[in-house]
Short mmCIF file of C-alpha atoms in Angstrom, two decimals:
data_model
loop_
_atom_site.label_atom_id
_atom_site.label_comp_id
_atom_site.label_asym_id
_atom_site.label_seq_id
_atom_site.Cartn_x
_atom_site.Cartn_y
_atom_site.Cartn_z
CA UNK X 1 -4.81 11.91 -7.67
CA UNK X 2 -6.77 8.88 -8.88
CA UNK X 3 -8.70 6.93 -6.26
CA UNK X 4 -8.36 3.14 -6.01
CA UNK X 5 -9.20 0.29 -3.67
CA UNK X 6 -6.62 -1.75 -1.80
CA UNK X 7 -8.12 -5.25 -2.05
CA UNK X 8 -6.60 -6.27 1.28
CA UNK X 9 -9.69 -4.55 2.71
CA UNK X 10 -11.87 -7.30 1.22
CA UNK X 11 -9.32 -10.11 1.33
CA UNK X 12 -11.73 -12.68 2.80
CA UNK X 13 -13.82 -12.35 -0.38
CA UNK X 14 -10.99 -12.88 -2.88
CA UNK X 15 -9.69 -16.38 -2.17
CA UNK X 16 -11.29 -18.16 -5.16
CA UNK X 17 -11.72 -17.12 -8.77
CA UNK X 18 -15.49 -16.95 -8.33
CA UNK X 19 -15.27 -14.82 -5.20
CA UNK X 20 -12.58 -12.61 -6.74
CA UNK X 21 -14.78 -11.95 -9.79
CA UNK X 22 -17.76 -11.08 -7.59
CA UNK X 23 -15.61 -8.79 -5.47
CA UNK X 24 -14.15 -6.94 -8.44
CA UNK X 25 -17.66 -6.35 -9.78
CA UNK X 26 -18.76 -4.96 -6.41
CA UNK X 27 -15.70 -2.70 -6.26
CA UNK X 28 -16.39 -1.47 -9.80
CA UNK X 29 -20.05 -0.88 -8.96
CA UNK X 30 -19.00 1.40 -6.08
CA UNK X 31 -17.13 3.47 -8.64
CA UNK X 32 -13.50 2.42 -8.26
CA UNK X 33 -11.50 2.04 -11.47
CA UNK X 34 -8.11 1.21 -9.96
CA UNK X 35 -7.04 -1.48 -7.50
CA UNK X 36 -4.08 -2.84 -5.62
CA UNK X 37 -3.82 -6.63 -5.60
CA UNK X 38 -3.08 -7.84 -2.07
CA UNK X 39 -4.19 -10.77 0.06
CA UNK X 40 -6.00 -12.61 -2.74
CA UNK X 41 -5.99 -16.37 -3.28
CA UNK X 42 -3.49 -18.23 -5.43
CA UNK X 43 -4.93 -17.11 -8.78
CA UNK X 44 -2.91 -16.99 -12.01
CA UNK X 45 -1.97 -13.53 -13.24
CA UNK X 46 -3.83 -13.91 -16.53
CA UNK X 47 -7.07 -14.78 -14.73
CA UNK X 48 -6.70 -11.84 -12.36
CA UNK X 49 -6.05 -9.55 -15.32
CA UNK X 50 -9.01 -10.88 -17.33
CA UNK X 51 -11.45 -10.42 -14.44
CA UNK X 52 -10.27 -6.88 -13.79
CA UNK X 53 -10.30 -5.95 -17.48
CA UNK X 54 -13.83 -7.29 -17.86
CA UNK X 55 -14.97 -4.91 -15.12
CA UNK X 56 -13.04 -1.88 -16.35
CA UNK X 57 -10.55 -2.09 -13.48
CA UNK X 58 -6.88 -1.10 -13.79
CA UNK X 59 -4.33 -2.97 -11.66
CA UNK X 60 -1.83 -0.42 -10.38
CA UNK X 61 0.19 -2.10 -7.63
CA UNK X 62 0.60 -5.38 -5.79
CA UNK X 63 1.78 -6.56 -2.46
CA UNK X 64 3.79 -9.61 -3.46
CA UNK X 65 5.37 -12.11 -1.08
CA UNK X 66 8.80 -10.67 -0.21
CA UNK X 67 10.63 -13.96 -0.75
CA UNK X 68 9.24 -14.11 -4.31
CA UNK X 69 10.43 -10.57 -5.00
CA UNK X 70 13.87 -11.38 -3.62
CA UNK X 71 14.30 -14.88 -5.09
CA UNK X 72 12.00 -15.12 -8.14
CA UNK X 73 11.94 -11.59 -9.49
CA UNK X 74 11.98 -12.37 -13.22
CA UNK X 75 8.79 -14.41 -12.96
CA UNK X 76 7.27 -11.75 -10.72
CA UNK X 77 8.04 -9.11 -13.35
CA UNK X 78 6.44 -11.27 -16.06
CA UNK X 79 3.28 -11.62 -13.95
CA UNK X 80 3.11 -7.85 -13.49
CA UNK X 81 3.46 -7.35 -17.23
CA UNK X 82 0.47 -9.67 -17.70
CA UNK X 83 -1.56 -7.71 -15.14
CA UNK X 84 -0.44 -4.36 -16.48
CA UNK X 85 0.85 -3.31 -13.06
CA UNK X 86 3.83 -0.97 -13.00
CA UNK X 87 4.45 -1.10 -9.26
CA UNK X 88 5.74 -4.20 -7.46
CA UNK X 89 5.32 -3.82 -3.73
CA UNK X 90 5.85 -5.62 -0.46
CA UNK X 91 3.73 -5.06 2.64
CA UNK X 92 6.57 -4.77 5.14
CA UNK X 93 10.16 -5.65 5.85
CA UNK X 94 10.15 -9.43 6.44
CA UNK X 95 10.37 -10.56 10.06
CA UNK X 96 13.60 -12.44 9.34
CA UNK X 97 15.42 -9.09 9.26
CA UNK X 98 16.26 -7.62 12.63
CA UNK X 99 14.67 -4.26 13.33
CA UNK X 100 17.93 -2.41 13.70
CA UNK X 101 20.36 -0.42 11.57
CA UNK X 102 22.14 -3.68 10.67
CA UNK X 103 18.84 -5.37 9.87
CA UNK X 104 17.86 -2.61 7.45
CA UNK X 105 21.29 -2.82 5.84
CA UNK X 106 20.93 -6.58 5.29
CA UNK X 107 17.42 -6.11 3.91
CA UNK X 108 18.62 -3.53 1.38
CA UNK X 109 21.63 -5.68 0.46
CA UNK X 110 19.43 -8.73 -0.18
CA UNK X 111 16.76 -6.86 -2.16
CA UNK X 112 19.00 -4.60 -4.26
CA UNK X 113 19.40 -7.16 -7.11
CA UNK X 114 15.59 -7.43 -7.37
CA UNK X 115 15.18 -3.65 -7.18
CA UNK X 116 17.68 -3.31 -10.03
CA UNK X 117 15.78 -5.85 -12.16
CA UNK X 118 12.49 -4.08 -11.47
CA UNK X 119 13.99 -0.72 -12.41
CA UNK X 120 15.48 -2.16 -15.60
CA UNK X 121 12.00 -3.41 -16.54
CA UNK X 122 10.70 0.19 -16.29
CA UNK X 123 8.78 -0.66 -13.13
CA UNK X 124 9.22 0.45 -9.53
CA UNK X 125 9.75 -1.45 -6.31
CA UNK X 126 7.45 -0.15 -3.58
CA UNK X 127 7.83 -0.47 0.20
CA UNK X 128 4.76 -0.12 2.44
CA UNK X 129 5.35 1.25 5.92
CA UNK X 130 3.81 0.52 9.28
CA UNK X 131 4.79 2.34 12.49
CA UNK X 132 8.03 0.50 13.29
CA UNK X 133 9.87 2.20 10.41
CA UNK X 134 9.79 5.41 12.45
CA UNK X 135 11.83 3.95 15.31
CA UNK X 136 15.24 5.58 15.58
CA UNK X 137 18.58 3.77 15.54
CA UNK X 138 21.65 5.96 16.19
CA UNK X 139 19.34 8.99 15.98
CA UNK X 140 18.13 8.05 12.50
CA UNK X 141 14.71 6.60 11.66
CA UNK X 142 14.48 3.24 9.95
CA UNK X 143 12.54 4.81 7.08
CA UNK X 144 15.44 7.22 6.57
CA UNK X 145 17.89 4.31 6.35
CA UNK X 146 15.61 2.85 3.66
CA UNK X 147 15.39 6.16 1.80
CA UNK X 148 19.14 6.69 1.81
CA UNK X 149 20.24 3.09 1.30
CA UNK X 150 17.98 2.27 -1.67
CA UNK X 151 17.52 5.39 -3.81
CA UNK X 152 15.50 3.48 -6.45
CA UNK X 153 12.98 2.30 -3.86
CA UNK X 154 9.52 3.83 -3.90
CA UNK X 155 7.25 4.09 -0.86
CA UNK X 156 3.57 3.29 -0.54
CA UNK X 157 3.16 5.67 2.36
CA UNK X 158 0.33 4.71 4.71
CA UNK X 159 -1.36 7.77 6.24
CA UNK X 160 -2.71 5.90 9.26
CA UNK X 161 0.59 4.31 10.26
CA UNK X 162 2.53 7.56 9.85
CA UNK X 163 0.07 9.27 12.19
CA UNK X 164 0.13 6.28 14.57
CA UNK X 165 3.94 6.59 14.76
CA UNK X 166 3.66 10.27 15.72
CA UNK X 167 4.51 11.66 12.29
CA UNK X 168 2.60 14.10 10.10
CA UNK X 169 1.43 12.37 6.91
CA UNK X 170 1.54 15.57 4.84
CA UNK X 171 5.11 16.32 5.94
CA UNK X 172 6.27 12.81 5.01
CA UNK X 173 4.54 12.99 1.64
CA UNK X 174 6.53 16.14 0.92
CA UNK X 175 9.71 14.59 2.31
CA UNK X 176 9.32 11.63 -0.06
CA UNK X 177 8.46 13.80 -3.06
CA UNK X 178 9.00 11.92 -6.29
CA UNK X 179 9.15 8.52 -4.55
CA UNK X 180 5.48 7.99 -3.65
CA UNK X 181 3.42 7.43 -6.82
CA UNK X 182 0.92 5.53 -4.64
CA UNK X 183 -0.23 6.16 -1.07
CA UNK X 184 -2.64 4.34 1.23
CA UNK X 185 -5.59 6.45 2.34
CA UNK X 186 -6.62 5.30 5.80
CA UNK X 187 -8.13 7.39 8.60
CA UNK X 188 -7.71 7.18 12.36
CA UNK X 189 -10.50 7.44 14.92
CA UNK X 190 -10.32 7.40 18.70
CA UNK X 191 -12.79 4.93 20.21
CA UNK X 192 -12.83 4.33 23.97
CA UNK X 193 -9.53 6.21 24.18
CA UNK X 194 -7.86 3.90 21.64
CA UNK X 195 -6.64 4.49 18.09
CA UNK X 196 -8.35 2.50 15.40
CA UNK X 197 -8.73 2.54 11.63
CA UNK X 198 -11.82 4.03 10.06
CA UNK X 199 -13.25 5.19 6.76
CA UNK X 200 -11.50 8.14 5.08
CA UNK X 201 -12.74 11.49 6.44
CA UNK X 202 -14.63 9.77 9.26
CA UNK X 203 -11.72 10.15 11.69
CA UNK X 204 -9.22 12.76 12.82
CA UNK X 205 -6.49 12.96 10.15
CA UNK X 206 -5.99 16.40 8.62
CA UNK X 207 -7.14 15.54 5.10
CA UNK X 208 -6.99 19.06 3.67
CA UNK X 209 -3.24 19.20 4.32
CA UNK X 210 -2.76 15.61 3.15
CA UNK X 211 -4.58 16.26 -0.15
CA UNK X 212 -2.57 19.44 -0.72
CA UNK X 213 0.69 17.59 -0.09
CA UNK X 214 -0.17 14.83 -2.59
CA UNK X 215 -0.11 17.43 -5.36
CA UNK X 216 3.26 18.75 -4.24
CA UNK X 217 4.58 15.21 -3.67
CA UNK X 218 3.62 13.92 -7.11
CA UNK X 219 1.22 11.24 -5.84
CA UNK X 220 -0.65 9.64 -8.74
CA UNK X 221 -2.87 7.11 -6.92
CA UNK X 222 -4.53 7.02 -3.51
CA UNK X 223 -5.53 3.49 -2.53
CA UNK X 224 -8.28 3.25 0.10
CA UNK X 225 -7.39 0.61 2.66
CA UNK X 226 -9.00 -0.46 5.91
CA UNK X 227 -7.37 -3.51 7.48
CA UNK X 228 -10.15 -3.85 10.06
CA UNK X 229 -13.73 -2.63 9.55
CA UNK X 230 -14.78 -3.60 13.10
CA UNK X 231 -17.86 -5.57 12.10
CA UNK X 232 -19.01 -3.29 9.28
CA UNK X 233 -19.31 -4.80 5.81
CA UNK X 234 -15.94 -3.92 4.21
CA UNK X 235 -17.67 -3.11 0.91
CA UNK X 236 -19.74 -0.54 2.79
CA UNK X 237 -16.53 0.86 4.26
CA UNK X 238 -15.01 1.13 0.79
CA UNK X 239 -18.12 2.93 -0.44
CA UNK X 240 -18.16 5.40 2.46
CA UNK X 241 -14.53 6.31 1.79
CA UNK X 242 -15.11 6.52 -1.96
CA UNK X 243 -18.13 8.80 -1.59
CA UNK X 244 -16.23 11.13 0.74
CA UNK X 245 -13.24 11.26 -1.59
CA UNK X 246 -15.31 11.86 -4.71
CA UNK X 247 -16.67 14.94 -2.97
CA UNK X 248 -13.25 16.56 -2.60
CA UNK X 249 -10.94 15.09 -5.27
#
């Protein structure tokens, strides 16, 4: 598994071309060679690609606005060709879709034409989970409706949110075998009796079983993500996670 950085972690430092370039250099200096584009400013794809290429960084995946994926997919595909990114992702099911069996059905129905275009372009549509996808409707989890209703959909499985929802990340990686080329590596700590995100291998997730399952599940990339660094410099958080991972992967 190749280790990358989910740029949502440092999103406040990627809103202008100048800041984005400085951030990519910092990420490269830590040792990362792969990134996910997410939460950055409105920068053209060619500029994003040039900055990453200059720093020896490979763009693997994006989180793209869901309405653009649904309604403007041909231009989205062109932008991903420019960036060299094979995986076109969204960060969640849009709020306009009801969180119910019917809501999932309507989401799949609306996004299937885009998923088909992405597949035809030899790319893959990727869905990133939070915890709500593990809620059951008619004794079936939302994530299972997604799996069954859109067989060409890939999943950017998030280790933290699976654990938060009461699932076992390693078990879900095996369950989604062949459909998770990219996962989000995010740990969970308990602070003052509350769950919170932390640097990889600084918390309580069972990383030995997770790493073993990524081999079985066919995971190619693990993207380090920390939505909230709780006052710590997010670049320091990325480095802590990277150093831990380089010691075991």
